[in-house]
Amino acid sequence: MTPVTGTGTATGTLVLAGTPIGDVADAPPRLAGELENADIIAAEDTRRLRRLTQALGVHTRGRVVSYFEGNESARTPELVEALAGGARVLLVTDAGMPSVSDPGYRLVAAAVEHDIRVTAVPGPSAVLTALALSGLPVDRFCFEGFLPRKAGERLGRLREVADERRTLVYFEAPHRLDDTLAAMAEVFGPGRRAAVCRELTKTYEEVKRGGLGDLAAWAADGVRGEITVVVEGAADTGPAELGADELVRRVRVREEAGERRKEAIAAVAAEAGLPKREVFDAVVAAKNAER
């Protein structure tokens, strides 16, 4: 009889464990016990794992294997086989929670597919820490991870969320931060509020708040460390405040993101609470004006 998905009838357990994003004292209390008792520890960087266990005074007894972006696909079946055989597998990444812009999703999905129990040791999160420190609204937010490295793709991704009203959270590499903030200022506007959170919970922790234009100028001189960027959501603009230019802009954003014009017009009309014909007329008028 085929087991029902999600009942956890397999004897093994996959444990996703959060690790400190900076200060090792932030390690969750359960982490030490899981490190000591795991049959297999899958680590994004085995050298960082070694430093962590030394800092925590933990002696591991299980087998340690690397599990990172380059071997995630190939190693997942091996770990699933061990889990199906009854092993307790602990997954840790360099910092924060596995699967959040880090390895883990493939293994979790495979474990779920094979009806293997998955649990977690909650721990530090750069996303939530940056949100809390940003000074921006946190009641509704969305996590966008890392933006594409290529300038055109990066602008396209930002345009997709130009009208997003929830607070946005991004990860970024320090050497790309100035370009990213400049692109955000171009798409969202230089006055849109944001916070750049650097080296969270570490010795040189810094939170720089301001408009995107000012932050882009600040970052042009170079910024070091682990970076999380929090950006204010778009203003809640009511239908009566949407002029023809804004309607046309929203249609173009959707077209640049890959939508057909007819679909983009219908979506913008629904957002604005207007008849599709009114949006269509605005687009046609703008097109004629450009000739």
C-alpha atoms as a printed R data frame, in Angstrom:
    type eleno elety resid chain resno       x      y       z
1   ATOM     1    CA   MET     A     1   0.000  0.000   0.000
2   ATOM     2    CA   THR     A     2   1.373  3.412  -1.001
3   ATOM     3    CA   PRO     A     3   1.859  5.651   2.058
4   ATOM     4    CA   VAL     A     4   0.039  8.969   2.162
5   ATOM     5    CA   THR     A     5   2.408 11.863   1.474
6   ATOM     6    CA   GLY     A     6   3.300 13.812   4.594
7   ATOM     7    CA   THR     A     7   2.596 11.113   7.184
8   ATOM     8    CA   GLY     A     8   6.297 10.610   7.925
9   ATOM     9    CA   THR     A     9   6.230  6.805   7.834
10  ATOM    10    CA   ALA     A    10   9.936  6.564   6.932
11  ATOM    11    CA   THR     A    11  12.263  6.046   9.882
12  ATOM    12    CA   GLY     A    12  14.808  8.739   8.973
13  ATOM    13    CA   THR     A    13  14.530 12.445   9.717
14  ATOM    14    CA   LEU     A    14  15.841 15.459   7.867
15  ATOM    15    CA   VAL     A    15  16.668 18.350  10.194
16  ATOM    16    CA   LEU     A    16  17.135 21.870   8.816
17  ATOM    17    CA   ALA     A    17  19.157 23.870  11.325
18  ATOM    18    CA   GLY     A    18  19.654 27.607  11.483
19  ATOM    19    CA   THR     A    19  23.203 28.777  12.149
20  ATOM    20    CA   PRO     A    20  24.481 32.162  13.387
21  ATOM    21    CA   ILE     A    21  24.589 34.949  10.797
22  ATOM    22    CA   GLY     A    22  27.386 36.614  12.749
23  ATOM    23    CA   ASP     A    23  27.681 36.291  16.508
24  ATOM    24    CA   VAL     A    24  28.187 32.623  17.391
25  ATOM    25    CA   ALA     A    25  26.386 33.239  20.691
26  ATOM    26    CA   ASP     A    26  23.168 33.467  18.661
27  ATOM    27    CA   ALA     A    27  23.297 29.744  17.836
28  ATOM    28    CA   PRO     A    28  19.976 28.118  18.793
29  ATOM    29    CA   PRO     A    29  20.294 25.994  21.958
30  ATOM    30    CA   ARG     A    30  19.211 22.816  20.144
31  ATOM    31    CA   LEU     A    31  21.901 23.152  17.486
32  ATOM    32    CA   ALA     A    32  24.692 21.641  19.604
33  ATOM    33    CA   GLY     A    33  22.670 18.529  20.354
34  ATOM    34    CA   GLU     A    34  21.725 18.029  16.715
35  ATOM    35    CA   LEU     A    35  25.351 18.413  15.635
36  ATOM    36    CA   GLU     A    36  26.438 15.812  18.188
37  ATOM    37    CA   ASN     A    37  23.722 13.272  17.396
38  ATOM    38    CA   ALA     A    38  23.310 13.487  13.635
39  ATOM    39    CA   ASP     A    39  24.259 10.419  11.613
40  ATOM    40    CA   ILE     A    40  25.131 12.642   8.662
41  ATOM    41    CA   ILE     A    41  25.822 16.375   8.591
42  ATOM    42    CA   ALA     A    42  25.387 17.966   5.178
43  ATOM    43    CA   ALA     A    43  27.220 21.302   5.263
44  ATOM    44    CA   GLU     A    44  27.463 24.059   2.686
45  ATOM    45    CA   ASP     A    45  31.092 24.592   3.708
46  ATOM    46    CA   THR     A    46  32.758 21.892   5.802
47  ATOM    47    CA   ARG     A    47  35.498 24.280   6.934
48  ATOM    48    CA   ARG     A    48  32.946 26.730   8.316
49  ATOM    49    CA   LEU     A    49  31.189 23.830  10.000
50  ATOM    50    CA   ARG     A    50  34.450 22.868  11.681
51  ATOM    51    CA   ARG     A    51  34.922 26.405  12.984
52  ATOM    52    CA   LEU     A    52  31.349 26.459  14.256
53  ATOM    53    CA   THR     A    53  31.653 23.164  16.137
54  ATOM    54    CA   GLN     A    54  34.916 24.321  17.682
55  ATOM    55    CA   ALA     A    55  33.310 27.583  18.819
56  ATOM    56    CA   LEU     A    56  30.393 25.679  20.334
57  ATOM    57    CA   GLY     A    57  32.636 23.039  21.919
58  ATOM    58    CA   VAL     A    58  30.782 20.286  20.057
59  ATOM    59    CA   HIS     A    59  32.186 16.911  19.021
60  ATOM    60    CA   THR     A    60  30.398 15.390  16.035
61  ATOM    61    CA   ARG     A    61  30.104 11.620  15.625
62  ATOM    62    CA   GLY     A    62  28.340 11.521  12.278
63  ATOM    63    CA   ARG     A    63  29.735 11.581   8.768
64  ATOM    64    CA   VAL     A    64  30.239 15.072   7.358
65  ATOM    65    CA   VAL     A    65  29.577 15.676   3.669
66  ATOM    66    CA   SER     A    66  29.596 18.840   1.580
67  ATOM    67    CA   TYR     A    67  26.278 20.043   0.208
68  ATOM    68    CA   PHE     A    68  26.512 23.225  -1.825
69  ATOM    69    CA   GLU     A    69  25.190 24.700  -5.053
70  ATOM    70    CA   GLY     A    70  27.709 22.845  -7.200
71  ATOM    71    CA   ASN     A    71  26.866 19.335  -5.955
72  ATOM    72    CA   GLU     A    72  23.324 19.781  -4.603
73  ATOM    73    CA   SER     A    73  21.628 17.934  -7.451
74  ATOM    74    CA   ALA     A    74  24.101 15.043  -7.463
75  ATOM    75    CA   ARG     A    75  24.237 14.569  -3.677
76  ATOM    76    CA   THR     A    76  20.491 14.764  -2.970
77  ATOM    77    CA   PRO     A    77  19.700 11.140  -4.029
78  ATOM    78    CA   GLU     A    78  22.494  9.866  -1.776
79  ATOM    79    CA   LEU     A    79  21.092 11.721   1.227
80  ATOM    80    CA   VAL     A    80  17.541 10.617   0.473
81  ATOM    81    CA   GLU     A    81  18.732  7.010   0.370
82  ATOM    82    CA   ALA     A    82  20.362  7.448   3.779
83  ATOM    83    CA   LEU     A    83  17.188  9.031   5.155
84  ATOM    84    CA   ALA     A    84  15.062  6.188   3.791
85  ATOM    85    CA   GLY     A    85  17.395  3.810   5.602
86  ATOM    86    CA   GLY     A    86  16.731  5.471   8.954
87  ATOM    87    CA   ALA     A    87  19.495  8.082   9.189
88  ATOM    88    CA   ARG     A    88  19.124 11.410  10.935
89  ATOM    89    CA   VAL     A    89  20.512 13.949   8.474
90  ATOM    90    CA   LEU     A    90  21.315 17.477   9.631
91  ATOM    91    CA   LEU     A    91  21.506 20.194   6.976
92  ATOM    92    CA   VAL     A    92  23.390 23.407   7.790
93  ATOM    93    CA   THR     A    93  24.455 26.294   5.583
94  ATOM    94    CA   ASP     A    94  27.098 28.967   6.107
95  ATOM    95    CA   ALA     A    95  24.684 31.292   7.910
96  ATOM    96    CA   GLY     A    96  20.962 31.483   8.584
97  ATOM    97    CA   MET     A    97  18.291 28.990   7.585
98  ATOM    98    CA   PRO     A    98  18.831 26.394   4.845
99  ATOM    99    CA   SER     A    99  16.731 26.855   1.681
100 ATOM   100    CA   VAL     A   100  16.549 30.661   2.065
101 ATOM   101    CA   SER     A   101  18.834 31.655  -0.845
102 ATOM   102    CA   ASP     A   102  20.973 28.716   0.264
103 ATOM   103    CA   PRO     A   103  21.071 24.969  -0.504
104 ATOM   104    CA   GLY     A   104  18.202 22.931   0.873
105 ATOM   105    CA   TYR     A   105  15.142 23.198  -1.328
106 ATOM   106    CA   ARG     A   106  16.004 20.189  -3.502
107 ATOM   107    CA   LEU     A   107  16.635 17.975  -0.494
108 ATOM   108    CA   VAL     A   108  13.448 19.052   1.280
109 ATOM   109    CA   ALA     A   109  11.374 18.495  -1.870
110 ATOM   110    CA   ALA     A   110  12.906 15.049  -2.387
111 ATOM   111    CA   ALA     A   111  12.350 14.103   1.260
112 ATOM   112    CA   VAL     A   112   8.706 15.161   1.079
113 ATOM   113    CA   GLU     A   113   8.268 13.197  -2.148
114 ATOM   114    CA   HIS     A   114   9.605 10.067  -0.410
115 ATOM   115    CA   ASP     A   115   7.433 10.611   2.681
116 ATOM   116    CA   ILE     A   116  10.425 11.319   4.919
117 ATOM   117    CA   ARG     A   117   9.927 13.436   8.027
118 ATOM   118    CA   VAL     A   118  11.339 16.950   7.803
119 ATOM   119    CA   THR     A   119  11.758 19.185  10.840
120 ATOM   120    CA   ALA     A   120  13.723 22.304  11.733
121 ATOM   121    CA   VAL     A   121  15.817 23.934  14.411
122 ATOM   122    CA   PRO     A   122  14.773 27.580  14.018
123 ATOM   123    CA   GLY     A   123  17.603 30.058  14.125
124 ATOM   124    CA   PRO     A   124  18.886 33.470  13.095
125 ATOM   125    CA   SER     A   125  17.614 34.964   9.857
126 ATOM   126    CA   ALA     A   126  19.196 37.897   8.024
127 ATOM   127    CA   VAL     A   127  15.834 38.588   6.363
128 ATOM   128    CA   LEU     A   128  13.879 39.049   9.591
129 ATOM   129    CA   THR     A   129  16.736 40.783  11.403
130 ATOM   130    CA   ALA     A   130  17.130 43.351   8.619
131 ATOM   131    CA   LEU     A   131  13.375 43.921   8.485
132 ATOM   132    CA   ALA     A   132  13.219 44.566  12.205
133 ATOM   133    CA   LEU     A   133  16.125 47.044  12.077
134 ATOM   134    CA   SER     A   134  15.097 48.827   8.880
135 ATOM   135    CA   GLY     A   135  12.515 51.171  10.358
136 ATOM   136    CA   LEU     A   136  10.240 50.363   7.421
137 ATOM   137    CA   PRO     A   137   6.776 48.727   7.575
138 ATOM   138    CA   VAL     A   138   7.076 45.025   8.424
139 ATOM   139    CA   ASP     A   139   3.443 43.942   8.610
140 ATOM   140    CA   ARG     A   140   3.623 42.724   4.991
141 ATOM   141    CA   PHE     A   141   6.809 41.956   3.088
142 ATOM   142    CA   CYS     A   142   8.212 39.787   0.330
143 ATOM   143    CA   PHE     A   143  11.696 38.292   0.004
144 ATOM   144    CA   GLU     A   144  13.285 38.639  -3.443
145 ATOM   145    CA   GLY     A   145  16.663 37.005  -2.748
146 ATOM   146    CA   PHE     A   146  19.558 37.948  -5.035
147 ATOM   147    CA   LEU     A   147  18.927 40.009  -8.160
148 ATOM   148    CA   PRO     A   148  20.389 38.900 -11.525
149 ATOM   149    CA   ARG     A   149  23.989 39.948 -12.128
150 ATOM   150    CA   LYS     A   150  23.423 41.285 -15.657
151 ATOM   151    CA   ALA     A   151  22.243 44.905 -15.732
152 ATOM   152    CA   GLY     A   152  19.363 44.353 -18.173
153 ATOM   153    CA   GLU     A   153  18.002 41.351 -16.312
154 ATOM   154    CA   ARG     A   154  18.358 43.185 -13.011
155 ATOM   155    CA   LEU     A   155  16.330 46.139 -14.285
156 ATOM   156    CA   GLY     A   156  13.686 43.773 -15.657
157 ATOM   157    CA   ARG     A   157  13.309 42.015 -12.317
158 ATOM   158    CA   LEU     A   158  12.995 45.331 -10.485
159 ATOM   159    CA   ARG     A   159  10.368 46.568 -12.921
160 ATOM   160    CA   GLU     A   160   8.283 43.485 -12.171
161 ATOM   161    CA   VAL     A   161   7.869 44.699  -8.569
162 ATOM   162    CA   ALA     A   162   7.823 48.447  -9.207
163 ATOM   163    CA   ASP     A   163   4.218 48.633  -8.000
164 ATOM   164    CA   GLU     A   164   4.589 46.125  -5.142
165 ATOM   165    CA   ARG     A   165   3.170 47.690  -1.987
166 ATOM   166    CA   ARG     A   166   4.776 45.275   0.431
167 ATOM   167    CA   THR     A   167   8.246 45.963   1.830
168 ATOM   168    CA   LEU     A   168  10.911 44.267  -0.310
169 ATOM   169    CA   VAL     A   169  13.960 42.410   1.011
170 ATOM   170    CA   TYR     A   170  17.038 41.570  -1.061
171 ATOM   171    CA   PHE     A   171  20.423 39.961  -0.550
172 ATOM   172    CA   GLU     A   172  23.351 41.469  -2.447
173 ATOM   173    CA   ALA     A   173  27.090 41.018  -2.813
174 ATOM   174    CA   PRO     A   174  29.112 44.048  -1.613
175 ATOM   175    CA   HIS     A   175  30.845 44.566  -4.970
176 ATOM   176    CA   ARG     A   176  27.472 44.852  -6.747
177 ATOM   177    CA   LEU     A   177  25.686 46.957  -4.145
178 ATOM   178    CA   ASP     A   178  26.298 50.344  -5.814
179 ATOM   179    CA   ASP     A   179  24.959 49.131  -9.174
180 ATOM   180    CA   THR     A   180  21.946 47.525  -7.512
181 ATOM   181    CA   LEU     A   181  21.038 50.627  -5.509
182 ATOM   182    CA   ALA     A   182  21.446 52.795  -8.624
183 ATOM   183    CA   ALA     A   183  19.111 50.457 -10.536
184 ATOM   184    CA   MET     A   184  16.602 50.550  -7.683
185 ATOM   185    CA   ALA     A   185  16.720 54.360  -7.664
186 ATOM   186    CA   GLU     A   186  16.089 54.355 -11.418
187 ATOM   187    CA   VAL     A   187  13.099 51.995 -11.241
188 ATOM   188    CA   PHE     A   188  11.564 52.814  -7.847
189 ATOM   189    CA   GLY     A   189  12.583 56.474  -7.714
190 ATOM   190    CA   PRO     A   190  15.513 58.079  -5.837
191 ATOM   191    CA   GLY     A   191  13.275 59.132  -2.961
192 ATOM   192    CA   ARG     A   192  11.966 55.655  -2.120
193 ATOM   193    CA   ARG     A   193  13.063 54.829   1.429
194 ATOM   194    CA   ALA     A   194  15.416 51.922   2.020
195 ATOM   195    CA   ALA     A   195  17.881 50.484   4.515
196 ATOM   196    CA   VAL     A   196  21.196 48.794   3.785
197 ATOM   197    CA   CYS     A   197  22.005 46.360   6.589
198 ATOM   198    CA   ARG     A   198  25.652 45.348   6.712
199 ATOM   199    CA   GLU     A   199  27.438 42.722   8.832
200 ATOM   200    CA   LEU     A   200  24.376 42.004  10.971
201 ATOM   201    CA   THR     A   201  25.183 40.867  14.544
202 ATOM   202    CA   LYS     A   202  28.918 41.188  13.825
203 ATOM   203    CA   THR     A   203  31.463 43.621  15.278
204 ATOM   204    CA   TYR     A   204  31.064 46.198  12.517
205 ATOM   205    CA   GLU     A   205  27.288 45.977  12.144
206 ATOM   206    CA   GLU     A   206  25.860 48.994  10.327
207 ATOM   207    CA   VAL     A   207  22.383 50.016   9.161
208 ATOM   208    CA   LYS     A   208  22.365 52.849   6.647
209 ATOM   209    CA   ARG     A   209  18.922 54.366   6.065
210 ATOM   210    CA   GLY     A   210  17.790 56.917   3.501
211 ATOM   211    CA   GLY     A   211  16.429 57.441   0.013
212 ATOM   212    CA   LEU     A   212  17.657 55.089  -2.704
213 ATOM   213    CA   GLY     A   213  19.408 57.931  -4.529
214 ATOM   214    CA   ASP     A   214  21.400 58.918  -1.441
215 ATOM   215    CA   LEU     A   215  22.195 55.303  -0.608
216 ATOM   216    CA   ALA     A   216  23.455 54.681  -4.158
217 ATOM   217    CA   ALA     A   217  25.797 57.670  -3.847
218 ATOM   218    CA   TRP     A   218  27.016 56.400  -0.466
219 ATOM   219    CA   ALA     A   219  27.695 52.911  -1.816
220 ATOM   220    CA   ALA     A   220  29.657 54.240  -4.812
221 ATOM   221    CA   ASP     A   221  32.765 54.509  -2.603
222 ATOM   222    CA   GLY     A   222  32.618 50.773  -1.869
223 ATOM   223    CA   VAL     A   223  30.996 48.757   0.892
224 ATOM   224    CA   ARG     A   224  32.233 45.575   2.544
225 ATOM   225    CA   GLY     A   225  30.563 42.693   4.322
226 ATOM   226    CA   GLU     A   226  27.365 40.669   4.119
227 ATOM   227    CA   ILE     A   227  24.564 42.856   2.770
228 ATOM   228    CA   THR     A   228  20.773 42.803   3.128
229 ATOM   229    CA   VAL     A   229  18.751 45.579   1.489
230 ATOM   230    CA   VAL     A   230  15.242 46.473   2.660
231 ATOM   231    CA   VAL     A   231  13.145 48.715   0.380
232 ATOM   232    CA   GLU     A   232   9.875 50.467   1.141
233 ATOM   233    CA   GLY     A   233   6.892 49.271  -0.875
234 ATOM   234    CA   ALA     A   234   5.180 51.418  -3.489
235 ATOM   235    CA   ALA     A   235   2.770 54.055  -2.280
236 ATOM   236    CA   ASP     A   236  -0.877 53.038  -2.068
237 ATOM   237    CA   THR     A   237  -2.137 55.180  -4.931
238 ATOM   238    CA   GLY     A   238  -5.906 55.162  -5.316
239 ATOM   239    CA   PRO     A   239  -7.597 54.898  -8.724
240 ATOM   240    CA   ALA     A   240  -8.542 58.580  -8.776
241 ATOM   241    CA   GLU     A   241  -4.859 59.529  -8.511
242 ATOM   242    CA   LEU     A   242  -3.708 57.460 -11.491
243 ATOM   243    CA   GLY     A   243  -3.207 59.713 -14.465
244 ATOM   244    CA   ALA     A   244  -2.756 58.604 -18.066
245 ATOM   245    CA   ASP     A   245   1.041 58.674 -17.792
246 ATOM   246    CA   GLU     A   246   0.978 56.350 -14.785
247 ATOM   247    CA   LEU     A   247  -1.419 53.944 -16.498
248 ATOM   248    CA   VAL     A   248   0.852 53.810 -19.551
249 ATOM   249    CA   ARG     A   249   3.916 53.265 -17.355
250 ATOM   250    CA   ARG     A   250   2.287 50.336 -15.579
251 ATOM   251    CA   VAL     A   251   1.330 48.736 -18.879
252 ATOM   252    CA   ARG     A   252   4.895 49.105 -20.159
253 ATOM   253    CA   VAL     A   253   6.335 47.563 -16.985
254 ATOM   254    CA   ARG     A   254   4.168 44.508 -17.517
255 ATOM   255    CA   GLU     A   255   5.035 44.313 -21.219
256 ATOM   256    CA   GLU     A   256   8.742 44.483 -20.442
257 ATOM   257    CA   ALA     A   257   8.208 41.629 -17.992
258 ATOM   258    CA   GLY     A   258   6.820 39.483 -20.836
259 ATOM   259    CA   GLU     A   259   3.054 40.073 -20.784
260 ATOM   260    CA   ARG     A   260   1.173 40.705 -24.007
261 ATOM   261    CA   ARG     A   261  -0.259 44.219 -24.335
262 ATOM   262    CA   LYS     A   262  -3.877 43.051 -24.141
263 ATOM   263    CA   GLU     A   263  -3.192 41.149 -20.903
264 ATOM   264    CA   ALA     A   264  -1.171 44.047 -19.467
265 ATOM   265    CA   ILE     A   265  -3.963 46.524 -20.168
266 ATOM   266    CA   ALA     A   266  -6.546 44.245 -18.546
267 ATOM   267    CA   ALA     A   267  -4.365 43.777 -15.455
268 ATOM   268    CA   VAL     A   268  -3.667 47.497 -15.036
269 ATOM   269    CA   ALA     A   269  -7.353 48.307 -15.493
270 ATOM   270    CA   ALA     A   270  -8.241 45.804 -12.768
271 ATOM   271    CA   GLU     A   271  -5.608 47.252 -10.423
272 ATOM   272    CA   ALA     A   272  -6.833 50.805 -11.008
273 ATOM   273    CA   GLY     A   273 -10.533 49.948 -10.924
274 ATOM   274    CA   LEU     A   274 -11.023 51.442 -14.382
275 ATOM   275    CA   PRO     A   275 -12.627 50.220 -17.612
276 ATOM   276    CA   LYS     A   276 -10.165 48.490 -19.927
277 ATOM   277    CA   ARG     A   277 -11.099 50.929 -22.666
278 ATOM   278    CA   GLU     A   278  -9.804 53.867 -20.623
279 ATOM   279    CA   VAL     A   279  -6.405 52.240 -20.162
280 ATOM   280    CA   PHE     A   280  -6.331 51.195 -23.812
281 ATOM   281    CA   ASP     A   281  -7.049 54.756 -24.928
282 ATOM   282    CA   ALA     A   282  -4.231 56.084 -22.724
283 ATOM   283    CA   VAL     A   283  -1.754 53.582 -24.256
284 ATOM   284    CA   VAL     A   284  -2.835 54.451 -27.815
285 ATOM   285    CA   ALA     A   285  -2.605 58.189 -27.105
286 ATOM   286    CA   ALA     A   286   0.918 57.780 -25.702
287 ATOM   287    CA   LYS     A   287   1.972 55.752 -28.721
288 ATOM   288    CA   ASN     A   288   0.614 58.384 -31.102
289 ATOM   289    CA   ALA     A   289   2.382 61.150 -29.164
290 ATOM   290    CA   GLU     A   290   5.725 59.374 -29.640
291 ATOM   291    CA   ARG     A   291   5.418 59.385 -33.417
